[in-house]
Amino acid sequence: MFWLEPTGQIWVMIETEPGVGLWQVYEDLFKEGDIEFDPTMATPEGLLQPVRGFGLIWRSNEEVREGLGWGTDIEVGFVTNYEYEPGGSVVDGVFQPGPGYHYLQNQYGQWFRFNEINGTWQSVQRTAPTPTPSNGTADS
């Protein structure tokens, strides 16, 4: 799961086979003061109940809960690399926008591509973009 603060979305990745799966986007409805987890749920030893916004989606959506299972690691906040490749085509000399691809990197450096056309994701090899200095020149 990824939380995208700028959009207020949580992206859920349900793996259907190694390195690929289904991608679902949910609005983050968690508000400060809401319960962070359900203390009545019996968590299996060595596993974790997702918390906060992740937990709210996980607890209230059986498909997500069954698709992901119990948590295996704690929730970690970090700033990810993100890229978007717009889709579309040129028809009679006019660009027609269409679905594209989102790329996100997890805290371990692994990249994932999210396909807007069919709601899938896959693990991909990718290099993080090189930042461009704000004055438009490169250091020598």
PDB file of C-alpha atoms in Angstrom, residues 2-12 24-31 52-58:
ATOM      1  CA  PHE A   2       1.119   3.537  -0.756  1.00  0.00           C
ATOM      2  CA  TRP A   3      -0.313   6.713   0.771  1.00  0.00           C
ATOM      3  CA  LEU A   4      -0.058   9.686  -1.581  1.00  0.00           C
ATOM      4  CA  GLU A   5      -0.353  12.772   0.578  1.00  0.00           C
ATOM      5  CA  PRO A   6      -0.791  15.304  -2.295  1.00  0.00           C
ATOM      6  CA  THR A   7      -3.889  13.503  -3.601  1.00  0.00           C
ATOM      7  CA  GLY A   8      -5.207  12.068  -0.320  1.00  0.00           C
ATOM      8  CA  GLN A   9      -5.240   8.616  -1.900  1.00  0.00           C
ATOM      9  CA  ILE A  10      -4.191   5.165  -0.787  1.00  0.00           C
ATOM     10  CA  TRP A  11      -3.031   2.838  -3.541  1.00  0.00           C
ATOM     11  CA  VAL A  12      -3.559  -0.853  -2.803  1.00  0.00           C
ATOM     12  CA  GLN A  24      -6.986  -0.159  -6.568  1.00  0.00           C
ATOM     13  CA  VAL A  25      -7.197   3.501  -5.544  1.00  0.00           C
ATOM     14  CA  TYR A  26      -9.091   4.596  -2.424  1.00  0.00           C
ATOM     15  CA  GLU A  27      -9.708   7.990  -0.874  1.00  0.00           C
ATOM     16  CA  ASP A  28      -7.971   8.249   2.508  1.00  0.00           C
ATOM     17  CA  LEU A  29     -10.901   8.765   4.888  1.00  0.00           C
ATOM     18  CA  PHE A  30      -8.899   8.460   8.120  1.00  0.00           C
ATOM     19  CA  LYS A  31      -9.104  11.544  10.332  1.00  0.00           C
ATOM     20  CA  ARG A  52      -4.673   4.470  10.397  1.00  0.00           C
ATOM     21  CA  GLY A  53      -5.794   5.000   6.768  1.00  0.00           C
ATOM     22  CA  PHE A  54      -4.347   1.690   5.593  1.00  0.00           C
ATOM     23  CA  GLY A  55      -6.124  -0.063   8.454  1.00  0.00           C
ATOM     24  CA  LEU A  56      -9.446   1.648   7.794  1.00  0.00           C
ATOM     25  CA  ILE A  57      -9.447   0.400   4.195  1.00  0.00           C
ATOM     26  CA  TRP A  58      -8.149  -3.041   5.204  1.00  0.00           C
TER      27      TRP A  58
END
